Every structure is written in structure tokens, then in C-alpha cells.
C-alpha positions as semicolon CSV with decimal commas, in nm:
position;residue;x (nm);y (nm);z (nm)
1;M;-3,873;4,933;3,576
2;A;-3,509;5,026;3,626
3;H;-3,417;5,387;3,535
4;A;-3,782;5,489;3,576
5;Y;-3,704;5,744;3,848
6;F;-3,997;5,651;4,071
7;E;-4,003;5,801;4,419
8;N;-4,260;5,545;4,526
9;I;-4,422;5,243;4,367
10;S;-4,791;5,174;4,415
11;M;-4,876;5,016;4,080
12;T;-5,010;4,666;4,046
13;V;-4,771;4,409;3,903
14;S;-4,833;4,049;3,806
15;K;-4,851;3,818;4,103
16;A;-4,676;3,554;3,891
17;L;-4,363;3,769;3,855
18;T;-4,039;3,583;3,938
19;Q;-3,786;3,865;3,882
20;L;-3,819;4,237;3,952
21;D;-3,561;4,511;3,904
22;I;-3,648;4,855;4,042
23;S;-3,290;4,981;4,049
24;Q;-3,176;5,335;3,969
25;N;-3,488;5,516;4,080
26;S;-3,531;5,761;4,365
27;L;-3,692;5,531;4,619
28;A;-3,646;5,652;4,976
29;S;-3,782;5,331;5,129
30;V;-3,860;4,973;5,035
31;P;-4,201;4,971;4,857
32;S;-4,336;4,700;5,088
33;A;-4,705;4,744;5,001
34;A;-4,643;4,696;4,630
35;L;-4,426;4,390;4,687
36;K;-4,612;4,190;4,948
37;T;-4,840;4,006;4,703
38;L;-4,554;3,878;4,486
39;H;-4,555;3,528;4,628
40;Q;-4,358;3,379;4,337
41;L;-4,080;3,637;4,326
42;L;-3,732;3,481;4,324
43;I;-3,504;3,779;4,252
44;L;-3,548;4,139;4,369
45;N;-3,303;4,417;4,278
46;I;-3,341;4,756;4,449
47;N;-2,993;4,890;4,371
48;H;-2,891;5,255;4,328
49;N;-3,179;5,419;4,511
50;K;-3,195;5,651;4,814
51;I;-3,307;5,410;5,084
52;T;-3,164;5,498;5,426
53;T;-3,348;5,257;5,655
54;I;-3,479;4,902;5,618
55;H;-3,785;4,897;5,841
56;K;-3,921;4,590;6,013
57;K;-4,104;4,342;5,791
58;A;-4,001;4,542;5,484
59;F;-4,016;4,228;5,270
60;E;-4,313;4,055;5,428
61;G;-4,497;3,830;5,185
62;L;-4,195;3,754;4,967
63;D;-4,183;3,399;5,092
64;T;-4,015;3,255;4,781
65;L;-3,740;3,517;4,747
66;E;-3,391;3,372;4,691
67;I;-3,181;3,675;4,590
68;L;-3,214;4,026;4,734
69;T;-2,978;4,306;4,630
70;L;-2,977;4,652;4,788
71;Y;-2,642;4,768;4,652
72;E;-2,556;5,140;4,641
73;N;-2,827;5,293;4,853
74;K;-2,768;5,503;5,163
75;I;-2,865;5,241;5,420
76;S;-2,734;5,310;5,768
77;V;-3,007;5,141;5,975
78;I;-3,149;4,791;5,942
79;E;-3,414;4,723;6,206
80;S;-3,401;4,392;6,389
81;D;-3,711;4,248;6,220
82;A;-3,629;4,387;5,875
83;F;-3,616;4,045;5,709
84;R;-3,901;3,888;5,903
85;G;-4,163;3,773;5,657
86;L;-3,906;3,626;5,422
87;D;-3,889;3,249;5,429
88;K;-3,551;3,205;5,597
89;R;-3,515;2,869;5,425
90;K;-3,535;3,031;5,079
91;L;-3,315;3,342;5,084
92;K;-2,970;3,242;4,961
93;R;-2,801;3,568;4,865
94;L;-2,815;3,915;5,022
95;N;-2,621;4,215;4,890
96;L;-2,593;4,512;5,126
97;G;-2,279;4,653;4,961
98;G;-2,218;5,018;4,882
99;N;-2,417;5,156;5,175
100;E;-2,344;5,344;5,498
101;L;-2,345;5,066;5,755
102;L;-2,118;5,129;6,052
103;H;-2,145;4,782;6,205
104;I;-2,271;4,433;6,128
105;P;-2,654;4,430;6,164
106;T;-2,647;4,109;6,369
107;S;-3,000;4,122;6,506
108;S;-3,154;4,144;6,160
109;L;-2,926;3,887;5,995
110;S;-2,928;3,617;6,261
111;S;-3,261;3,473;6,146
112;L;-3,131;3,405;5,794
113;D;-2,982;3,070;5,882
114;M;-2,991;2,932;5,525
115;L;-2,816;3,233;5,369
116;K;-2,527;3,125;5,145
117;K;-2,375;3,456;5,032
118;L;-2,361;3,786;5,222
119;E;-2,206;4,093;5,057
120;M;-2,129;4,397;5,272
121;Q;-1,843;4,547;5,076
122;E;-1,800;4,925;5,044
123;N;-1,964;5,025;5,370
124;R;-1,811;5,209;5,666
125;I;-1,772;4,915;5,903
126;S;-1,470;4,973;6,127
127;V;-1,510;4,696;6,386
128;I;-1,617;4,332;6,379
129;K;-1,630;4,105;6,682
130;E;-1,717;3,757;6,798
131;G;-2,089;3,691;6,764
132;D;-2,149;3,936;6,480
133;F;-2,233;3,652;6,241
134;E;-2,415;3,428;6,484
135;G;-2,703;3,247;6,318
136;L;-2,552;3,242;5,969
137;K;-2,454;2,879;6,005
138;H;-2,482;2,791;5,634
139;L;-2,294;3,093;5,497
140;D;-2,054;2,997;5,217
141;S;-1,923;3,340;5,109
142;L;-1,871;3,663;5,306
143;G;-1,766;3,993;5,148
144;L;-1,629;4,266;5,376
145;A;-1,396;4,428;5,123
146;H;-1,339;4,804;5,115
147;N;-1,461;4,890;5,462
148;Q;-1,262;5,056;5,740
149;L;-1,145;4,755;5,941
150;N;-0,803;4,786;6,103
151;E;-0,799;4,460;6,297
152;I;-0,941;4,109;6,272
153;P;-1,003;4,004;6,633
154;A;-1,011;3,658;6,786
155;R;-1,304;3,433;6,692
156;A;-1,462;3,698;6,467
157;F;-1,594;3,427;6,233
158;S;-1,630;3,141;6,479
159;H;-1,997;3,079;6,389
160;L;-1,926;3,048;6,016
161;T;-1,803;2,690;6,014
162;L;-1,909;2,627;5,652
163;L;-1,750;2,943;5,511
164;N;-1,557;2,877;5,189
165;S;-1,466;3,230;5,075
166;L;-1,374;3,539;5,281
167;E;-1,301;3,878;5,122
168;L;-1,124;4,133;5,344
169;E;-0,926;4,328;5,084
170;G;-0,921;4,706;5,067
171;N;-0,948;4,774;5,439
172;Q;-0,685;4,920;5,672
173;I;-0,596;4,598;5,850
174;I;-0,269;4,611;6,043
175;R;-0,324;4,310;6,269
176;V;-0,483;3,967;6,243
177;D;-0,524;3,797;6,581
178;P;-0,375;3,445;6,596
179;D;-0,725;3,317;6,682
180;A;-0,905;3,525;6,418
181;F;-0,994;3,227;6,200
182;I;-1,115;2,986;6,466
183;G;-1,417;2,807;6,321
184;L;-1,293;2,828;5,962
185;E;-1,040;2,546;5,987
186;E;-1,209;2,281;5,776
187;N;-1,380;2,470;5,493
188;L;-1,217;2,804;5,411
189;Q;-1,042;2,782;5,072
190;Y;-1,034;3,142;4,943
191;L;-0,896;3,429;5,151
192;K;-0,836;3,783;5,024
193;L;-0,628;4,011;5,247
194;G;-0,487;4,234;4,973
195;D;-0,475;4,615;4,982
196;N;-0,433;4,640;5,358
197;N;-0,150;4,752;5,585
198;L;-0,001;4,423;5,698
199;H;0,373;4,430;5,761
200;T;0,415;4,053;5,794
201;V;0,236;3,742;5,676
202;P;-0,017;3,662;5,956
203;S;0,115;3,306;5,976
204;D;-0,009;3,225;6,327
205;A;-0,368;3,293;6,222
206;L;-0,334;3,121;5,885
207;R;-0,197;2,795;6,027
208;R;-0,548;2,698;6,130
209;L;-0,666;2,693;5,769
210;H;-0,595;2,336;5,662
211;R;-0,782;2,358;5,329
212;L;-0,672;2,703;5,211
213;R;-0,614;2,709;4,833
214;H;-0,607;3,077;4,730
215;L;-0,424;3,333;4,945
216;D;-0,411;3,695;4,829
217;L;-0,172;3,924;5,021
218;R;-0,105;4,172;4,742
219;A;-0,049;4,545;4,803
220;N;0,039;4,534;5,170
221;N;0,359;4,657;5,334
222;I;0,526;4,319;5,373
223;S;0,902;4,367;5,352
224;N;1,032;4,047;5,510
225;L;0,929;3,687;5,464
226;L;1,033;3,440;5,734
227;E;1,134;3,087;5,643
228;D;0,825;2,954;5,823
229;S;0,582;3,212;5,680
230;F;0,383;2,938;5,502
231;T;0,470;2,640;5,721
232;G;0,181;2,445;5,869
233;Y;-0,087;2,542;5,621
234;G;0,076;2,584;5,281
235;D;0,053;2,230;5,149
236;S;-0,291;2,289;4,993
237;I;-0,226;2,638;4,850
238;T;-0,236;2,652;4,470
239;F;-0,244;3,033;4,430
240;L;-0,030;3,282;4,624
241;N;-0,031;3,654;4,544
242;L;0,245;3,865;4,702
243;Q;0,236;4,133;4,432
244;K;0,299;4,498;4,520
245;N;0,472;4,453;4,853
246;M;0,821;4,559;4,961
247;I;0,990;4,218;4,959
248;K;1,366;4,237;4,900
249;I;1,488;3,889;4,994
250;L;1,340;3,541;4,966
251;P;1,473;3,306;5,238
252;P;1,591;2,972;5,091
253;L;1,316;2,761;5,252
254;V;1,031;3,011;5,243
255;F;0,824;2,814;4,989
256;E;0,931;2,468;5,106
257;S;0,586;2,362;5,229
258;L;0,397;2,490;4,922
259;N;0,406;2,158;4,742
260;S;0,077;2,218;4,555
261;L;0,158;2,570;4,437
262;E;0,067;2,644;4,074
263;I;0,063;3,025;4,057
264;L;0,303;3,255;4,244
265;N;0,287;3,631;4,187
266;L;0,589;3,831;4,304
267;Q;0,542;4,120;4,063
268;N;0,623;4,475;4,180
269;N;0,844;4,400;4,478
270;K;1,209;4,489;4,546
271;L;1,370;4,159;4,451
272;M;1,716;4,171;4,294
273;H;1,786;3,798;4,306
274;I;1,578;3,481;4,296
275;P;1,814;3,195;4,391
276;E;1,729;2,850;4,259
277;D;1,698;2,691;4,603
278;V;1,404;2,922;4,681
279;T;1,190;2,749;4,420
280;E;1,345;2,402;4,432
281;N;1,044;2,245;4,606
282;I;0,780;2,411;4,389
283;V;0,936;2,414;4,043
284;D;0,765;2,089;3,939
285;T;0,412;2,206;4,027
286;L;0,451;2,572;3,934
287;K;0,268;2,679;3,618
288;L;0,318;3,054;3,650
289;L;0,584;3,250;3,836
290;D;0,512;3,617;3,778
291;I;0,801;3,854;3,843
292;T;0,725;4,058;3,533
293;V;0,774;4,430;3,499
294;S;0,485;4,673;3,490
295;E;0,298;4,722;3,162
296;T;0,425;5,082;3,138
297;R;0,784;4,972;3,166
298;S;0,733;4,691;2,914
299;R;0,584;4,931;2,660
300;T;0,864;5,184;2,715
301;N;1,138;4,927;2,671
302;S;0,961;4,759;2,382
303;T;0,947;5,088;2,194
304;S;1,314;5,163;2,248
305;S;1,422;4,809;2,164
306;S;1,218;4,790;1,846
307;S;1,396;5,097;1,714
308;S;1,724;4,907;1,730
309;N;1,580;4,577;1,604
310;T;1,677;4,374;1,910
311;S;1,467;4,138;2,119
312;S;1,666;4,192;2,438
313;Y;1,505;4,520;2,548
314;S;1,816;4,713;2,462
315;S;1,822;5,088;2,518
316;S;2,075;5,364;2,557
317;S;2,230;5,420;2,896
318;S;2,030;5,736;2,959
319;D;1,702;5,581;2,843
320;S;1,758;5,273;3,056
321;T;1,838;5,479;3,363
322;S;1,530;5,694;3,307
323;S;1,310;5,387;3,272
324;R;1,436;5,239;3,597
325;T;1,391;5,567;3,779
326;N;1,030;5,600;3,673
327;T;0,941;5,249;3,783
328;A;1,178;5,195;4,075
329;D;0,894;5,194;4,322
330;E;0,699;4,937;4,121
331;D;0,927;4,674;3,970
332;N;1,161;4,399;4,086
333;P;1,509;4,532;3,995
334;L;1,636;4,187;3,894
335;L;2,003;4,165;3,806
336;C;2,125;3,957;3,513
337;D;2,358;3,706;3,679
338;C;2,417;3,335;3,707
339;E;2,167;3,306;3,991
340;L;1,896;3,349;3,726
341;H;2,047;3,068;3,518
342;W;1,786;2,818;3,645
343;F;1,501;3,057;3,566
344;T;1,579;3,068;3,196
345;I;1,548;2,688;3,183
346;W;1,224;2,692;3,376
347;L;1,081;2,957;3,143
348;S;1,183;2,752;2,843
349;N;1,009;2,443;2,979
350;L;0,701;2,645;3,070
351;R;0,687;2,804;2,726
352;E;0,650;2,458;2,576
353;K;0,350;2,399;2,803
354;D;0,168;2,728;2,754
355;E;0,285;2,959;2,477
356;E;-0,009;3,196;2,527
357;I;0,082;3,273;2,888
358;M;0,448;3,323;2,804
359;S;0,370;3,559;2,516
360;K;0,198;3,794;2,761
361;K;0,468;3,786;3,029
362;R;0,785;3,995;3,000
363;T;1,045;3,932;3,269
364;V;1,353;4,150;3,235
365;C;1,680;4,186;3,422
366;T;1,947;4,455;3,420
367;M;2,305;4,388;3,319
368;L;2,498;4,645;3,520
369;Q;2,817;4,620;3,313
370;E;2,632;4,731;3,001
371;H;2,365;4,953;3,160
372;R;2,096;4,775;2,966
373;E;1,807;4,538;3,014
374;Y;1,749;4,194;2,870
375;L;1,454;3,965;2,855
376;V;1,550;3,692;3,100
377;Q;1,501;3,437;2,821
378;K;1,767;3,626;2,619
379;M;2,012;3,686;2,904
380;P;2,372;3,663;2,768
381;L;2,481;3,362;2,973
382;Q;2,816;3,320;2,799
383;K;2,903;3,686;2,846
384;L;2,817;3,653;3,214
385;G;3,043;3,348;3,244
386;C;2,759;3,114;3,338
387;I;2,832;2,870;3,053
388;K;3,116;2,808;2,808
389;S;2,937;2,600;2,545
390;K;2,881;2,735;2,196
391;N;2,526;2,603;2,224
392;P;2,382;2,781;2,530
393;E;2,043;2,616;2,520
394;R;2,191;2,268;2,495
395;A;2,437;2,342;2,772
396;L;2,160;2,472;2,991
397;S;1,946;2,168;2,926
398;T;2,235;1,932;2,996
399;S;2,332;2,119;3,310
400;F;1,977;2,111;3,434
401;T;1,944;1,738;3,364
402;V;2,272;1,656;3,537
403;R;2,174;1,860;3,840
404;K;1,844;1,674;3,865
405;T;1,996;1,323;3,815
406;Y;2,350;1,334;3,951
407;S;2,269;1,262;4,314
408;P;2,072;0,938;4,256
409;I;2,337;0,804;4,011
410;F;2,618;0,890;4,249
411;I;2,443;0,713;4,535
412;L;2,387;0,405;4,318
413;I;2,758;0,389;4,224
414;V;2,862;0,417;4,588
415;L;2,623;0,139;4,687
416;L;2,758;-0,088;4,410
417;L;3,116;-0,023;4,521
418;I;3,029;-0,105;4,881
419;W;2,857;-0,424;4,768
420;S;3,153;-0,534;4,555
421;F;3,405;-0,473;4,834
422;S;3,187;-0,659;5,083
423;K;3,214;-0,970;4,863
């Protein structure tokens, strides 16, 4: 019945129906009379209509309904008894996204105490406060992306103690209160704060989240990371996205507590150097470190390099300068120097583990002396004075092994000498 362009529905449908889709019509209200006898209905989609108000008892009789989607209507009012008549023990998922809600409809939602997933993305909600989600004690996933929030106040989610996933991306958030995530300490694992206006990592608020695994902070205005930005909560994080910020420097100990980290995205920042000590504590768990250039830049350089049959992204001085100018606001302007020596080894080891990932990732650096770019894997280490061996890869491997093993061997020798002298 989707795409049928009904303005109202009064027809008789089978009482044994379990799924009904009346999306993309011209319904101005919920067709309650036509629905109330569908006592076996499990899924109801009323997306892309012209509904402005959900009246009280709009879904009365649908006592088996588990999934209700009202995405992309024009809903601005949901009366307090709108969902009365639904079996509150049955409804598990409610989608109110893409509407015109200005606030959380607490009075109508509070009776849905078995609801697992609530989607309210793409509305016009500008304020949330403590108590807005009272009654939703079994909620597992909450979507508030692409609204107009500018602050996350204290205890905003304090009633959602079982919440596992929270989506707040695409708002205008400039501040997260240190007590914003009270109540979420034991269960929240997925947090999206990307595409907002944060200038720092909201560490004080995040330190409550002992089980956090995925943290997305992409596309904010973060320019500085403090050494303790991830201290106190980072030991369970496996995915960290800092893409599209303004980060210029990575403090040496900034990732020290991220001892479970597998994926780190630093693409499209302002980084010129990535010293080895920054990643020393995560290099063994890390599966993907993304500091790649944008796709546009990769294609541009690939075209120019292929014309000269080189795999090092070579280009003329003018072409290279032009490329950097066009993408200066997007890419990490990494410099080819000995500080990236460790990264070439790490990439080589990673390539052996996952060739498919490496084939899609193109990390380049600029060699200022030559005004040209190289793939980091092809960085001219001998020319830079980083190594003197005729076999760069072997020298790198040996250097890396010695660095990793020298300290324990040295300590053992010292202990043996002490023991022999003591005799």
C-alpha cells in the first residue's frame, strides 16, 4: 500500500496481517479506525506522509505491535496518551526521525518502559534535560543525531541505565557537562559526538564511561589534545575517530591508556609529524592507523605519478604545490623525515596481516628538499640519512628488532655482572 497516495484509509484489511506499510501517501493523520482491529500486527510503517499530530490512543488495539516507524512526516505534537492502547511490553522500536519535534515528548514516551530503540534524529530539538527520558528504563539505543542541540547538560540520560548506544552527531554541541553521562557508566559502549562544535575532548564527562568501546569525535574543532585526554576511560576503547579536526600536535603520552585500541583515524587534520613514542603503547594492538590523504588528492597524485612511471607519487614542483594548496584545509601535511621511520616498519608489518586494507590506504609525506611527495612506504630513508645500509628493509627490520629487545638483554647482562662480582 506504499506509494498509493491515499489521503485516508478506511478499507478493510486482513485481521491476520503481521506487517503493514502505508508509507509515501498523503495521510494527514494516523488511520486509527482502520488499524484498531489488526491484533496480530507486528510491524507498522507510516513513513513519508503528512501527519502533523499524533492524537491520543492513535494506535489503540495494536496490542502486538513491536516496531512502529513514523519517519519523515511533519509531526510537531505528540499528545500524552498517544501510545496508550499499545501493549507497552511489546513495542521494542519507535522511529520518530525526520519530523518537526522541538522537544522530547516525555509524557507520551514514559509509558513505553520496554522500548529498546528510540530514533529521533533529524528533528528540531534544541534542548534536552534531566527527566526527559524517564520511564524508558530498558532503552538500549537512542538516536538524537542531526538536531539543534548545543549543550549536553548534567544527568540528561540518568534514567537510561541500560543504554548501549548514543548518537549525538550532527548537532551544534559546544559543551558537554562533566555530569552529562551519569547513569550510563556501566553499559554505554558506542558514543557518536561527530559533526559538532567541540573545541576539546570532553574528558571529564567521558571518564565515567568504563565500558566505552567506540568513540567518534570526527569533524569537530578540536585543535589540541591534552596528555590526559583519554586517561581514566580509554582502556576499553577499540575504535577512536578524530578525523577532520584541527589537530597539529600529538602529545607523547596522549594514547598511553588506549591499550585495547584497534582502529585510530587521524585523517584530515594538521599533523606534520607523528613521533614513534606517541604510538608506542598502542602499536601492538593497532590494526589500522588512518592518516591517509583525501581521495581527491590521491587521485590527483596518482595521475601525475603514473605519467612518469613512479610509485612514489612524484610530480613536478608546480603540480605538487598546486595539489597541496587545494587540499591544505583537508589533509595532514606530513613531512618525510626520520620521525616517520617507525611508521614504515609498522605499515610493512600490517601489510602482511591485511593486504586488502593496505591496498586501499594511501599515506603520503612531502620531502621539502625535492618539492615532491612520496608514499610513506617508499620514503627515501637513505637519502634522508635515516639509514646507511644498502638493504633498507633489512636495516629497518633489524633496527626495529634491536629497539624492541635491547633493554631486556642489557638488563640481563648487568644482572649477570652484578652476580659474578658478588661471588
